[in-house]
Structure formats: C-alpha cells, structure tokens
PDB file of N, CA and C in Angstrom:
ATOM      1  N   MET A   1     -18.611 -40.177 -14.397  1.00  0.00           N
ATOM      2  CA  MET A   1     -17.787 -39.380 -13.522  1.00  0.00           C
ATOM      3  C   MET A   1     -16.889 -38.437 -14.309  1.00  0.00           C
ATOM      4  N   ALA A   2     -16.649 -38.715 -15.561  1.00  0.00           N
ATOM      5  CA  ALA A   2     -15.787 -37.861 -16.371  1.00  0.00           C
ATOM      6  C   ALA A   2     -16.430 -36.503 -16.599  1.00  0.00           C
ATOM      7  N   GLY A   3     -17.775 -36.467 -16.691  1.00  0.00           N
ATOM      8  CA  GLY A   3     -18.462 -35.200 -16.894  1.00  0.00           C
ATOM      9  C   GLY A   3     -18.294 -34.254 -15.726  1.00  0.00           C
ATOM     10  N   VAL A   4     -18.230 -34.789 -14.516  1.00  0.00           N
ATOM     11  CA  VAL A   4     -18.072 -33.954 -13.328  1.00  0.00           C
ATOM     12  C   VAL A   4     -16.692 -33.306 -13.312  1.00  0.00           C
ATOM     13  N   SER A   5     -15.661 -34.063 -13.645  1.00  0.00           N
ATOM     14  CA  SER A   5     -14.319 -33.490 -13.623  1.00  0.00           C
ATOM     15  C   SER A   5     -14.143 -32.426 -14.704  1.00  0.00           C
ATOM     16  N   VAL A   6     -14.817 -32.617 -15.822  1.00  0.00           N
ATOM     17  CA  VAL A   6     -14.749 -31.606 -16.875  1.00  0.00           C
ATOM     18  C   VAL A   6     -15.419 -30.317 -16.405  1.00  0.00           C
ATOM     19  N   SER A   7     -16.564 -30.422 -15.741  1.00  0.00           N
ATOM     20  CA  SER A   7     -17.251 -29.218 -15.281  1.00  0.00           C
ATOM     21  C   SER A   7     -16.470 -28.543 -14.155  1.00  0.00           C
ATOM     22  N   VAL A   8     -15.795 -29.320 -13.311  1.00  0.00           N
ATOM     23  CA  VAL A   8     -14.981 -28.722 -12.256  1.00  0.00           C
ATOM     24  C   VAL A   8     -13.813 -27.962 -12.874  1.00  0.00           C
ATOM     25  N   GLU A   9     -13.225 -28.512 -13.910  1.00  0.00           N
ATOM     26  CA  GLU A   9     -12.135 -27.814 -14.601  1.00  0.00           C
ATOM     27  C   GLU A   9     -12.629 -26.518 -15.237  1.00  0.00           C
ATOM     28  N   LYS A  10     -13.831 -26.543 -15.802  1.00  0.00           N
ATOM     29  CA  LYS A  10     -14.382 -25.329 -16.408  1.00  0.00           C
ATOM     30  C   LYS A  10     -14.635 -24.266 -15.347  1.00  0.00           C
ATOM     31  N   VAL A  11     -15.114 -24.683 -14.184  1.00  0.00           N
ATOM     32  CA  VAL A  11     -15.348 -23.729 -13.098  1.00  0.00           C
ATOM     33  C   VAL A  11     -14.022 -23.138 -12.635  1.00  0.00           C
ATOM     34  N   LYS A  12     -13.006 -23.958 -12.486  1.00  0.00           N
ATOM     35  CA  LYS A  12     -11.690 -23.458 -12.081  1.00  0.00           C
ATOM     36  C   LYS A  12     -11.139 -22.477 -13.106  1.00  0.00           C
ATOM     37  N   GLU A  13     -11.295 -22.781 -14.394  1.00  0.00           N
ATOM     38  CA  GLU A  13     -10.827 -21.871 -15.448  1.00  0.00           C
ATOM     39  C   GLU A  13     -11.587 -20.554 -15.406  1.00  0.00           C
ATOM     40  N   PHE A  14     -12.906 -20.626 -15.179  1.00  0.00           N
ATOM     41  CA  PHE A  14     -13.715 -19.419 -15.122  1.00  0.00           C
ATOM     42  C   PHE A  14     -13.283 -18.530 -13.954  1.00  0.00           C
ATOM     43  N   ILE A  15     -13.111 -19.125 -12.787  1.00  0.00           N
ATOM     44  CA  ILE A  15     -12.692 -18.355 -11.616  1.00  0.00           C
ATOM     45  C   ILE A  15     -11.310 -17.755 -11.842  1.00  0.00           C
ATOM     46  N   SER A  16     -10.422 -18.532 -12.410  1.00  0.00           N
ATOM     47  CA  SER A  16      -9.077 -18.029 -12.689  1.00  0.00           C
ATOM     48  C   SER A  16      -9.126 -16.869 -13.677  1.00  0.00           C
ATOM     49  N   SER A  17      -9.977 -16.970 -14.702  1.00  0.00           N
ATOM     50  CA  SER A  17     -10.070 -15.889 -15.686  1.00  0.00           C
ATOM     51  C   SER A  17     -10.641 -14.628 -15.063  1.00  0.00           C
ATOM     52  N   GLN A  18     -11.543 -14.772 -14.093  1.00  0.00           N
ATOM     53  CA  GLN A  18     -12.125 -13.607 -13.437  1.00  0.00           C
ATOM     54  C   GLN A  18     -11.119 -12.921 -12.516  1.00  0.00           C
ATOM     55  N   ILE A  19     -10.196 -13.673 -11.965  1.00  0.00           N
ATOM     56  CA  ILE A  19      -9.217 -13.106 -11.040  1.00  0.00           C
ATOM     57  C   ILE A  19      -8.020 -12.534 -11.783  1.00  0.00           C
ATOM     58  N   GLN A  20      -7.567 -13.199 -12.824  1.00  0.00           N
ATOM     59  CA  GLN A  20      -6.334 -12.803 -13.507  1.00  0.00           C
ATOM     60  C   GLN A  20      -6.494 -11.546 -14.356  1.00  0.00           C
ATOM     61  N   ASP A  21      -7.653 -11.349 -14.965  1.00  0.00           N
ATOM     62  CA  ASP A  21      -7.868 -10.184 -15.828  1.00  0.00           C
ATOM     63  C   ASP A  21      -8.140  -8.952 -14.963  1.00  0.00           C
ATOM     64  N   GLU A  22      -7.351  -7.891 -15.165  1.00  0.00           N
ATOM     65  CA  GLU A  22      -7.452  -6.697 -14.313  1.00  0.00           C
ATOM     66  C   GLU A  22      -8.810  -6.007 -14.433  1.00  0.00           C
ATOM     67  N   GLU A  23      -9.357  -5.908 -15.649  1.00  0.00           N
ATOM     68  CA  GLU A  23     -10.638  -5.230 -15.826  1.00  0.00           C
ATOM     69  C   GLU A  23     -11.763  -6.017 -15.171  1.00  0.00           C
ATOM     70  N   LYS A  24     -11.761  -7.322 -15.349  1.00  0.00           N
ATOM     71  CA  LYS A  24     -12.797  -8.150 -14.726  1.00  0.00           C
ATOM     72  C   LYS A  24     -12.665  -8.122 -13.216  1.00  0.00           C
ATOM     73  N   TRP A  25     -11.430  -8.130 -12.707  1.00  0.00           N
ATOM     74  CA  TRP A  25     -11.207  -8.100 -11.261  1.00  0.00           C
ATOM     75  C   TRP A  25     -11.722  -6.790 -10.675  1.00  0.00           C
ATOM     76  N   ALA A  26     -11.464  -5.685 -11.358  1.00  0.00           N
ATOM     77  CA  ALA A  26     -11.939  -4.385 -10.878  1.00  0.00           C
ATOM     78  C   ALA A  26     -13.464  -4.346 -10.851  1.00  0.00           C
ATOM     79  N   PHE A  27     -14.097  -4.860 -11.895  1.00  0.00           N
ATOM     80  CA  PHE A  27     -15.560  -4.882 -11.944  1.00  0.00           C
ATOM     81  C   PHE A  27     -16.116  -5.766 -10.834  1.00  0.00           C
ATOM     82  N   ASN A  28     -15.515  -6.940 -10.638  1.00  0.00           N
ATOM     83  CA  ASN A  28     -15.990  -7.848  -9.597  1.00  0.00           C
ATOM     84  C   ASN A  28     -15.845  -7.233  -8.210  1.00  0.00           C
ATOM     85  N   MET A  29     -14.757  -6.517  -7.974  1.00  0.00           N
ATOM     86  CA  MET A  29     -14.579  -5.878  -6.671  1.00  0.00           C
ATOM     87  C   MET A  29     -15.604  -4.765  -6.461  1.00  0.00           C
ATOM     88  N   ARG A  30     -15.899  -3.995  -7.512  1.00  0.00           N
ATOM     89  CA  ARG A  30     -16.940  -2.967  -7.389  1.00  0.00           C
ATOM     90  C   ARG A  30     -18.286  -3.600  -7.077  1.00  0.00           C
ATOM     91  N   MET A  31     -18.589  -4.715  -7.743  1.00  0.00           N
ATOM     92  CA  MET A  31     -19.855  -5.402  -7.485  1.00  0.00           C
ATOM     93  C   MET A  31     -19.903  -5.938  -6.061  1.00  0.00           C
ATOM     94  N   LEU A  32     -18.817  -6.541  -5.593  1.00  0.00           N
ATOM     95  CA  LEU A  32     -18.790  -7.061  -4.225  1.00  0.00           C
ATOM     96  C   LEU A  32     -18.960  -5.951  -3.203  1.00  0.00           C
ATOM     97  N   ARG A  33     -18.329  -4.818  -3.433  1.00  0.00           N
ATOM     98  CA  ARG A  33     -18.473  -3.695  -2.502  1.00  0.00           C
ATOM     99  C   ARG A  33     -19.905  -3.180  -2.486  1.00  0.00           C
ATOM    100  N   SER A  34     -20.502  -3.029  -3.668  1.00  0.00           N
ATOM    101  CA  SER A  34     -21.862  -2.493  -3.712  1.00  0.00           C
ATOM    102  C   SER A  34     -22.859  -3.472  -3.103  1.00  0.00           C
ATOM    103  N   ILE A  35     -22.690  -4.758  -3.339  1.00  0.00           N
ATOM    104  CA  ILE A  35     -23.580  -5.749  -2.724  1.00  0.00           C
ATOM    105  C   ILE A  35     -23.387  -5.768  -1.216  1.00  0.00           C
ATOM    106  N   GLY A  36     -22.150  -5.643  -0.765  1.00  0.00           N
ATOM    107  CA  GLY A  36     -21.882  -5.602   0.665  1.00  0.00           C
ATOM    108  C   GLY A  36     -22.499  -4.385   1.337  1.00  0.00           C
ATOM    109  N   MET A  37     -22.407  -3.228   0.684  1.00  0.00           N
ATOM    110  CA  MET A  37     -23.020  -2.014   1.231  1.00  0.00           C
ATOM    111  C   MET A  37     -24.532  -2.148   1.283  1.00  0.00           C
ATOM    112  N   PHE A  38     -25.127  -2.727   0.240  1.00  0.00           N
ATOM    113  CA  PHE A  38     -26.572  -2.919   0.198  1.00  0.00           C
ATOM    114  C   PHE A  38     -27.018  -3.860   1.316  1.00  0.00           C
ATOM    115  N   ALA A  39     -26.331  -4.993   1.450  1.00  0.00           N
ATOM    116  CA  ALA A  39     -26.687  -5.957   2.489  1.00  0.00           C
ATOM    117  C   ALA A  39     -26.459  -5.367   3.884  1.00  0.00           C
ATOM    118  N   GLY A  40     -25.380  -4.614   4.043  1.00  0.00           N
ATOM    119  CA  GLY A  40     -25.114  -3.985   5.331  1.00  0.00           C
ATOM    120  C   GLY A  40     -26.172  -2.958   5.700  1.00  0.00           C
ATOM    121  N   SER A  41     -26.620  -2.185   4.720  1.00  0.00           N
ATOM    122  CA  SER A  41     -27.647  -1.189   5.015  1.00  0.00           C
ATOM    123  C   SER A  41     -28.972  -1.858   5.369  1.00  0.00           C
ATOM    124  N   ILE A  42     -29.305  -2.955   4.713  1.00  0.00           N
ATOM    125  CA  ILE A  42     -30.521  -3.686   5.070  1.00  0.00           C
ATOM    126  C   ILE A  42     -30.407  -4.221   6.493  1.00  0.00           C
ATOM    127  N   PHE A  43     -29.241  -4.791   6.824  1.00  0.00           N
ATOM    128  CA  PHE A  43     -29.029  -5.316   8.168  1.00  0.00           C
ATOM    129  C   PHE A  43     -29.196  -4.218   9.223  1.00  0.00           C
ATOM    130  N   LEU A  44     -28.558  -3.076   8.986  1.00  0.00           N
ATOM    131  CA  LEU A  44     -28.654  -1.983   9.952  1.00  0.00           C
ATOM    132  C   LEU A  44     -30.073  -1.455  10.091  1.00  0.00           C
ATOM    133  N   MET A  45     -30.775  -1.282   8.978  1.00  0.00           N
ATOM    134  CA  MET A  45     -32.127  -0.748   9.050  1.00  0.00           C
ATOM    135  C   MET A  45     -33.085  -1.732   9.712  1.00  0.00           C
ATOM    136  N   ARG A  46     -32.882  -3.016   9.486  1.00  0.00           N
ATOM    137  CA  ARG A  46     -33.771  -3.995  10.115  1.00  0.00           C
ATOM    138  C   ARG A  46     -33.525  -4.091  11.610  1.00  0.00           C
ATOM    139  N   ASN A  47     -32.273  -3.950  12.037  1.00  0.00           N
ATOM    140  CA  ASN A  47     -31.953  -4.109  13.449  1.00  0.00           C
ATOM    141  C   ASN A  47     -32.033  -2.811  14.236  1.00  0.00           C
ATOM    142  N   PHE A  48     -31.665  -1.688  13.620  1.00  0.00           N
ATOM    143  CA  PHE A  48     -31.587  -0.431  14.354  1.00  0.00           C
ATOM    144  C   PHE A  48     -32.447   0.664  13.742  1.00  0.00           C
ATOM    145  N   GLY A  49     -33.353   0.319  12.865  1.00  0.00           N
ATOM    146  CA  GLY A  49     -34.194   1.321  12.194  1.00  0.00           C
ATOM    147  C   GLY A  49     -35.091   2.072  13.137  1.00  0.00           C
ATOM    148  N   ASP A  50     -35.579   1.390  14.178  1.00  0.00           N
ATOM    149  CA  ASP A  50     -36.458   2.060  15.115  1.00  0.00           C
ATOM    150  C   ASP A  50     -35.717   3.136  15.903  1.00  0.00           C
ATOM    151  N   LEU A  51     -34.413   2.990  16.079  1.00  0.00           N
ATOM    152  CA  LEU A  51     -33.639   4.006  16.780  1.00  0.00           C
ATOM    153  C   LEU A  51     -33.413   5.242  15.906  1.00  0.00           C
ATOM    154  N   MET A  52     -33.491   5.066  14.584  1.00  0.00           N
ATOM    155  CA  MET A  52     -33.282   6.179  13.661  1.00  0.00           C
ATOM    156  C   MET A  52     -34.557   6.955  13.403  1.00  0.00           C
ATOM    157  N   ALA A  53     -35.696   6.421  13.781  1.00  0.00           N
ATOM    158  CA  ALA A  53     -36.976   7.102  13.539  1.00  0.00           C
ATOM    159  C   ALA A  53     -37.115   8.326  14.442  1.00  0.00           C
ATOM    160  N   ILE A  54     -37.780   9.313  13.914  1.00  0.00           N
ATOM    161  CA  ILE A  54     -37.993  10.550  14.697  1.00  0.00           C
ATOM    162  C   ILE A  54     -39.304  10.432  15.449  1.00  0.00           C
TER     163      ILE A  54
END
C-alpha cells in the first residue's frame, strides 16, 4: 500500500507543478482550448452537417 501513496503524491506534485508555473499553465490552457474547439467542431459537424450541405 505504500507504493500507491507514493504514486498519488507524485501525481499531486505533477498537477501542482503544471498549475503553478505560468508558462506551463499558459501552454495547458492553449491545448485545452484547441482540443475543445476540435471536439466541438466534430460534434457540430456530426449533428448538424447535413444542414450545412448545399
């Protein structure tokens, strides 16, 4: 069980390091926005693509 708590601590440290560092936070936010736009465009095209066709 000690191995699990060590890995949980490492995950918490990793997440904290990604949030606290300004450059990493900016990069992560850009990635989240671009992934969100990509997923949103797929959703829209799959659901409403036939309405956009000429």
